[in-house]
DNA sequence: GTCTATACGTCGATAGAC
DNA sequence: GTCTATCGACGTATAGAC
């Protein structure tokens, strides 16, 4: 699921050695994402990951040094996909608030939030991983910042010199709502995210139009 | 830490059998909260929990059926503390937006966010636990809803008939910002939460003052 | 009620065959 | 490159002494 977009898992011609190994890696990463989401990092065994991918333990260890290395690789792939998602959003619509509600609904139904929680915990518990992750998250964060910046410039009156990280608020709100919806869908209606963003931007615009203490 | 407020761990007179056992339970729960935060649910061993509390494995199993039971109890205690926190906030100040920034900073430095992430994952993976947790979270959620309702009524013009769960937005934003600050403190300035709430409420007020499509 | 000792299973990782 | 077999470490849970 997570990695199959990088490489076709069912190519038509015979595979070279390198291609076959890369395919095994990809399948192991996909399987790991699923098992980690279901069992958690510590709860997932190398054996289950390997068997889910259709391989043996030996195949696993010929592709990864250990479970940690695979997890970090999964983590970076995850970040890369976040970049792609942000970029896609920016390309399709630069309006900043349209169709985001649906994205929330979709996100809450996937394994992603589980993996993200797992990644977050792993990062907090392994500071050296946290710095590496922060490094990789810089690009998607900048992309979101640009997107939010454009939305602010489109306000009436335009806001161009704001020094508060509104994009961080947006990202945090999204992540928080996704988690809440996962455990209690009824408490997070489909339009809630859109509505909250609308208010947030309206509040910023109102403050600029008529500054108050 | 988490449970010691319920019972004095160093009473002055001699303990009865029941009191001694209850004290052991409490100490085991405190230790478990710490170890779960550090190692995660699956990663925490019963042995480490028991030893952190100053007891043996046998003492653990004479107080809890297994690790799961202790975890669920910890979960409910956690929810109860959330209620207390919400209530305290409501009593001290009904302003809805004052001093909340500091609460964010404090929360990000504690073990709480780690435990919450662990609890969330556990709930998502164990649906029967999720429903029980949702039940226990109803009271603090209602408390927050009341608090936010009062803040809305204090707006100009007052908002009294809103059918959007603003309190869910507030809670989700808080949780999201706490997590973000934990892995990258610089990205979440101390005033960000207060500022975001200010904008959110200003946006709601602006919409009511001058409805727009 | 709590401790020590231990049975039993599972997991991570390795070695050697193919 | 991948598989099977296996080792050593560790974890849960129990049994019986005190």
XYZ file of C-alpha atoms (C1' of nucleotides) in Angstrom:
462
model
C 0.000 0.000 0.000
C 2.399 2.621 1.217
C 5.269 1.810 -1.069
C 3.712 0.083 -4.029
C 3.319 3.414 -5.748
C 7.081 3.671 -5.964
C 7.461 0.482 -7.938
C 5.263 -1.891 -9.878
C 5.100 -5.060 -7.843
C 4.040 -7.234 -10.780
C 6.341 -6.364 -13.690
C 5.855 -8.364 -16.864
C 9.422 -9.300 -17.775
C 11.887 -11.360 -15.850
C 13.511 -9.546 -12.946
C 17.193 -8.926 -12.562
C 18.746 -9.778 -9.220
C 18.726 -6.149 -8.103
C 15.133 -5.702 -9.178
C 14.037 -8.824 -7.366
C 15.705 -7.657 -4.182
C 14.208 -4.200 -4.470
C 10.808 -5.812 -4.944
C 11.297 -7.879 -1.815
C 12.242 -4.748 0.086
C 9.138 -2.952 -1.107
C 6.870 -5.845 -0.225
C 8.466 -6.116 3.204
C 7.965 -2.390 3.784
C 4.312 -2.607 2.774
C 3.760 -5.574 5.037
C 5.576 -3.854 7.892
C 3.365 -0.765 7.585
C 0.296 -2.938 7.916
C 1.584 -5.015 10.807
C 2.943 -1.999 12.686
C -0.434 -0.318 12.349
C -2.168 -3.419 13.684
C 0.245 -4.453 16.447
C 2.457 -1.478 17.109
C 6.221 -1.365 16.732
C 7.129 -3.473 19.748
C 4.178 -5.790 19.224
C 5.011 -6.561 15.627
C 7.337 -9.517 15.172
C 9.802 -9.817 12.322
C 8.314 -13.206 11.570
C 4.808 -11.797 11.075
C 6.107 -8.986 8.890
C 8.039 -11.424 6.723
C 5.150 -13.877 6.425
C 2.655 -11.120 5.646
C 4.911 -10.127 2.771
C 5.154 -13.782 1.741
C 8.795 -14.268 2.711
C 10.812 -15.907 5.423
C 12.731 -14.417 8.307
C 15.967 -14.945 6.400
C 14.722 -12.800 3.523
C 13.968 -10.075 5.993
C 17.457 -10.032 7.426
C 19.063 -10.109 3.995
C 17.269 -6.840 3.239
C 17.371 -5.034 6.577
C 19.892 -5.027 9.388
C 17.129 -5.238 11.987
C 13.614 -4.120 12.837
C 14.756 -0.626 13.756
C 16.327 0.021 10.380
C 13.164 -1.042 8.585
C 11.098 1.182 10.833
C 13.251 4.234 10.145
C 13.037 3.558 6.426
C 9.273 3.288 6.697
C 9.313 6.552 8.578
C 11.190 8.367 5.841
C 8.962 6.903 3.134
C 5.982 8.096 5.106
C 7.399 11.603 5.210
C 8.090 11.507 1.493
C 4.459 10.582 0.856
C 3.383 13.492 3.034
C 5.399 15.774 0.783
C 3.698 14.325 -2.274
C 0.268 14.785 -0.706
C 0.982 18.384 0.206
C 2.308 19.111 -3.271
C -0.736 17.499 -4.875
C -3.040 19.636 -2.769
C -1.133 22.753 -3.754
C -1.249 21.961 -7.443
C -4.901 21.049 -7.664
C -6.270 23.932 -5.718
C -4.516 26.878 -4.176
C -7.632 27.982 -2.372
C -6.472 26.559 0.903
C -9.793 25.526 2.364
C -11.641 23.592 -0.311
C -12.202 19.843 -0.092
C -10.037 19.517 2.987
C -12.948 18.082 4.927
C -13.002 15.026 2.697
C -9.274 14.591 3.244
C -9.964 14.436 6.960
C -12.597 11.755 6.520
C -10.308 9.680 4.332
C -7.351 10.027 6.660
C -9.374 8.841 9.636
C -10.270 5.609 7.849
C -6.735 4.630 6.871
C -3.872 3.062 8.765
C -2.003 6.333 8.511
C -3.073 7.839 11.839
C -1.997 4.663 13.611
C 1.388 4.724 11.927
C 1.759 8.412 12.680
C 1.051 7.873 16.356
C 3.551 5.028 16.345
C 6.118 7.199 14.567
C 5.520 10.046 16.959
C 6.066 7.815 19.982
C 9.166 6.315 18.427
C 10.578 9.779 17.702
C 9.941 11.054 21.197
C 11.619 7.991 22.668
C 14.551 8.079 20.248
C 15.768 11.685 20.028
C 18.294 10.916 17.279
C 15.403 9.672 15.165
C 13.373 12.762 16.038
C 15.973 15.094 14.564
C 16.202 13.039 11.406
C 12.426 13.054 11.123
C 12.236 16.812 11.711
C 14.724 17.214 8.878
C 12.561 15.209 6.503
C 9.391 17.004 7.590
C 10.851 20.391 6.764
C 9.868 20.216 3.124
C 6.184 19.316 3.605
C 5.970 21.876 6.383
C 7.329 24.559 4.061
C 4.851 23.505 1.406
C 1.959 23.843 3.838
C 3.350 27.151 5.018
C 3.344 28.429 1.443
C -0.195 27.187 0.954
C -1.444 28.882 4.102
C 0.484 32.013 3.191
C -1.399 32.186 -0.092
C -4.719 31.746 1.675
C -3.831 34.596 4.032
C -2.897 36.849 1.130
C -6.315 36.207 -0.361
C -8.115 37.532 2.713
C -9.847 40.897 2.849
C -7.759 42.786 3.715
C -4.784 40.642 2.610
C -2.516 39.457 5.403
C 1.107 39.331 4.316
C 3.248 40.156 7.305
C 1.954 37.744 9.932
C 4.638 36.334 12.192
C 2.555 33.600 13.797
C 2.920 30.069 12.354
C -0.678 29.626 11.230
C 0.339 26.561 9.220
C 1.336 24.833 12.454
C -2.118 25.517 13.841
C -3.702 24.082 10.703
C -1.565 20.942 10.729
C -2.064 20.350 14.450
C -5.806 20.854 14.192
C -5.975 18.387 11.323
C -3.967 15.756 13.185
C -6.026 16.226 16.334
C -9.365 15.979 14.553
C -8.290 12.853 12.680
C -7.460 11.092 15.938
C -10.662 12.202 17.598
C -12.721 11.029 14.642
C -11.038 7.660 14.748
C -12.256 6.869 18.236
C -15.574 8.745 18.026
C -16.676 9.529 14.454
C -19.948 11.147 15.519
C -18.111 13.814 17.494
C -16.294 15.041 14.369
C -18.784 15.868 11.577
C -17.429 15.888 8.041
C -17.613 19.683 7.742
C -15.999 20.462 11.090
C -12.476 20.892 9.744
C -13.566 23.163 6.906
C -15.729 25.149 9.311
C -12.925 25.577 11.835
C -10.503 26.730 9.142
C -13.120 29.188 7.874
C -13.489 30.687 11.349
C -9.762 30.770 11.940
C -9.124 32.754 8.750
C -12.166 34.947 9.335
C -10.805 35.737 12.784
C -7.439 36.709 11.355
C -9.109 38.893 8.739
C -11.389 40.521 11.322
C -8.439 41.348 13.541
C -6.604 43.014 10.663
C -9.681 44.948 9.558
C -10.264 46.284 13.055
C -7.347 45.658 15.444
C -8.421 45.054 19.015
C -6.535 44.469 22.304
C 2.567 10.775 40.107
C -0.647 9.986 38.404
C -2.361 8.249 41.281
C -0.597 9.506 44.344
C -3.105 12.321 44.635
C -5.766 9.751 45.367
C -4.000 8.385 48.413
C -1.185 9.443 50.696
C 1.626 7.001 50.011
C 3.284 7.624 53.381
C 0.561 7.456 56.029
C 1.689 7.892 59.623
C -0.109 5.020 61.357
C 0.231 1.326 60.746
C -1.561 0.050 57.676
C -4.312 -2.518 57.714
C -4.035 -5.377 55.250
C -6.511 -3.761 52.873
C -4.743 -0.415 53.075
C -1.376 -1.993 52.427
C -2.707 -3.745 49.362
C -4.369 -0.599 48.093
C -1.083 1.239 48.555
C 0.734 -1.430 46.559
C -1.838 -1.091 43.806
C -1.373 2.656 43.710
C 2.401 2.402 43.606
C 2.200 -0.176 40.842
C -0.111 2.080 38.838
C 2.226 5.046 39.248
C 5.185 2.966 38.177
C 3.264 1.547 35.230
C 2.359 5.030 33.995
C 6.018 5.961 33.987
C 7.234 2.768 32.338
C 4.462 2.775 29.717
C 5.376 6.345 28.845
C 9.032 5.377 28.479
C 8.716 2.012 26.754
C 5.195 1.788 25.415
C 2.588 -0.795 26.336
C 4.104 -3.752 24.508
C 7.640 -2.672 25.344
C 7.026 -2.392 29.069
C 7.609 -5.613 30.974
C 5.714 -6.567 34.096
C 9.049 -7.089 35.772
C 10.206 -3.525 35.122
C 6.894 -2.101 36.305
C 7.042 -4.111 39.509
C 10.679 -3.249 40.181
C 10.127 0.441 39.460
C 7.415 0.376 42.120
C 9.757 -1.477 44.450
C 7.952 -4.804 44.337
C 8.361 -8.229 42.808
C 6.523 -9.863 39.945
C 4.501 -11.884 42.434
C 3.191 -8.726 44.069
C 2.087 -7.511 40.682
C 0.049 -10.612 39.935
C -1.556 -10.614 43.359
C -2.952 -7.155 42.529
C -3.746 -7.434 38.828
C -4.854 -10.321 36.666
C -2.432 -9.292 33.927
C -0.848 -6.355 32.155
C -4.018 -5.591 30.206
C -6.122 -5.170 33.331
C -3.620 -2.762 34.835
C -3.534 -0.791 31.600
C -7.299 -0.413 31.474
C -7.337 0.723 35.081
C -4.629 3.258 34.296
C -6.732 4.399 31.380
C -9.780 5.056 33.530
C -7.723 6.858 36.165
C -6.296 9.011 33.429
C -9.786 9.928 32.267
C -10.815 10.741 35.821
C -7.855 13.086 36.135
C -8.901 14.762 32.900
C -12.274 15.447 34.482
C -10.613 16.959 37.512
C -8.405 19.129 35.323
C -11.351 20.370 33.284
C -13.328 21.108 36.434
C -10.415 22.973 37.982
C -10.069 25.107 34.876
C -13.766 25.905 34.944
C -13.743 26.906 38.602
C -10.673 29.090 38.518
C -11.533 31.060 35.440
C -14.590 30.918 33.245
C -13.009 33.166 30.676
C -12.193 30.312 28.373
C -8.992 31.663 26.896
C -6.826 32.826 29.781
C -3.733 30.945 30.872
C -4.385 28.102 28.503
C -1.096 28.718 26.752
C 0.800 27.832 29.879
C -1.240 24.663 30.189
C -0.035 23.707 26.726
C 3.595 24.260 27.654
C 3.222 22.212 30.806
C 1.424 19.379 29.048
C 4.143 19.080 26.429
C 6.786 18.537 29.105
C 4.980 15.774 30.957
C 4.546 12.061 30.309
C 0.881 12.659 29.624
C 1.064 13.074 25.853
C 2.999 9.825 25.590
C 0.432 8.006 27.677
C -2.382 9.548 25.691
C -0.878 8.405 22.412
C -0.438 4.943 23.908
C -4.024 4.959 25.163
C -5.308 6.144 21.824
C -3.505 3.364 19.984
C -4.729 0.802 22.472
C -8.324 2.017 22.103
C -8.216 1.936 18.326
C -6.825 -1.596 18.397
C -9.259 -2.771 21.066
C -12.739 -1.518 20.138
C -14.329 -2.793 23.335
C -11.897 -0.625 25.262
C -12.639 2.317 22.971
C -16.329 2.301 23.868
C -15.555 2.098 27.575
C -13.115 4.961 27.197
C -15.622 7.045 25.238
C -18.070 6.505 28.094
C -15.594 7.814 30.638
C -14.613 10.741 28.452
C -18.204 11.924 28.215
C -18.059 13.883 31.450
C -14.872 15.861 30.731
C -16.130 16.474 27.210
C -19.385 17.878 28.569
C -17.419 20.049 30.971
C -15.348 21.470 28.148
C -18.478 21.929 26.083
C -20.027 23.972 28.876
C -16.872 26.028 29.199
C -16.729 26.771 25.485
C -20.459 27.499 25.489
C -19.915 30.178 28.107
C -17.090 31.699 26.110
C -19.349 31.822 23.054
C -22.104 33.492 25.023
C -19.650 36.185 26.058
C -18.891 37.124 22.459
C -20.187 40.287 20.802
C -22.796 39.518 19.674
C -23.401 36.500 21.969
C -23.541 33.130 20.232
C -26.011 30.809 21.887
C -27.526 28.601 19.233
C -24.441 27.215 17.502
C -24.785 23.605 16.410
C -21.143 22.997 15.576
C -19.044 21.233 18.254
C -16.539 24.018 18.816
C -15.303 22.254 21.951
C -14.145 19.338 19.812
C -12.128 21.761 17.711
C -10.579 23.256 20.834
C -9.683 19.874 22.327
C -8.286 18.530 19.051
C -6.228 21.658 18.470
C -4.799 21.422 21.971
C -3.871 17.770 21.575
C -2.321 18.391 18.167
C -0.240 21.342 19.327
C 1.009 19.465 22.365
C 2.300 16.639 20.165
C 3.904 19.009 17.695
C 5.619 20.926 20.479
C 6.969 17.720 21.895
C 8.960 16.869 18.787
C 9.743 20.455 17.719
C 9.288 23.023 20.518
C 10.432 25.972 18.396
C 7.612 25.430 15.936
C 4.982 25.952 18.639
C 5.545 29.267 20.458
C 4.022 29.586 23.931
C 1.323 31.999 22.769
C 0.252 30.042 19.708
C -2.617 28.205 21.376
C -4.059 31.357 22.950
C -3.672 33.181 19.648
C -5.411 30.448 17.670
C -8.314 30.333 20.123
C -8.604 34.113 19.930
C -8.865 33.963 16.145
C -11.281 31.072 16.221
C -13.691 32.907 18.507
C -13.204 36.188 16.653
C -14.078 34.376 13.439
C -17.264 32.973 14.957
C -18.217 36.418 16.266
C -17.470 38.060 12.917
C -19.631 35.556 11.090
C -22.557 36.221 13.414
C -22.145 39.993 13.187
C -22.130 39.898 9.406
C -23.265 36.538 7.950
C -21.486 35.626 4.725
C -21.738 32.739 2.237
C 0.353 -10.415 50.516
C 4.555 -10.748 48.895
C 8.738 -13.203 47.535
C 11.751 -16.598 44.922
C 12.157 -19.914 41.489
C 10.827 -21.652 37.384
C 7.996 -23.458 33.435
C 6.790 -22.250 29.017
C 6.371 -19.634 25.021
C 7.984 -16.132 21.793
C 11.121 -13.108 19.686
C 15.343 -11.276 17.487
C 19.111 -12.638 15.165
C 22.501 -16.096 13.122
C 24.388 -20.190 10.452
C 24.543 -23.023 6.801
C 22.042 -25.363 2.797
C 20.399 -24.426 -1.780
C 18.957 -13.981 -2.238
C 16.177 -16.723 0.117
C 15.040 -20.676 3.032
C 15.128 -23.826 7.161
C 16.792 -24.750 11.585
C 18.236 -23.147 15.751
C 20.453 -20.471 19.631
C 20.187 -17.379 23.346
C 17.620 -13.785 25.606
C 13.642 -12.217 27.418
C 8.679 -11.984 28.822
C 4.352 -13.694 30.871
C 2.411 -16.193 34.183
C 2.343 -19.779 37.836
C 3.657 -22.538 42.109
C 4.956 -22.912 46.479
C 7.644 -20.964 50.545
C 7.293 -17.509 54.138
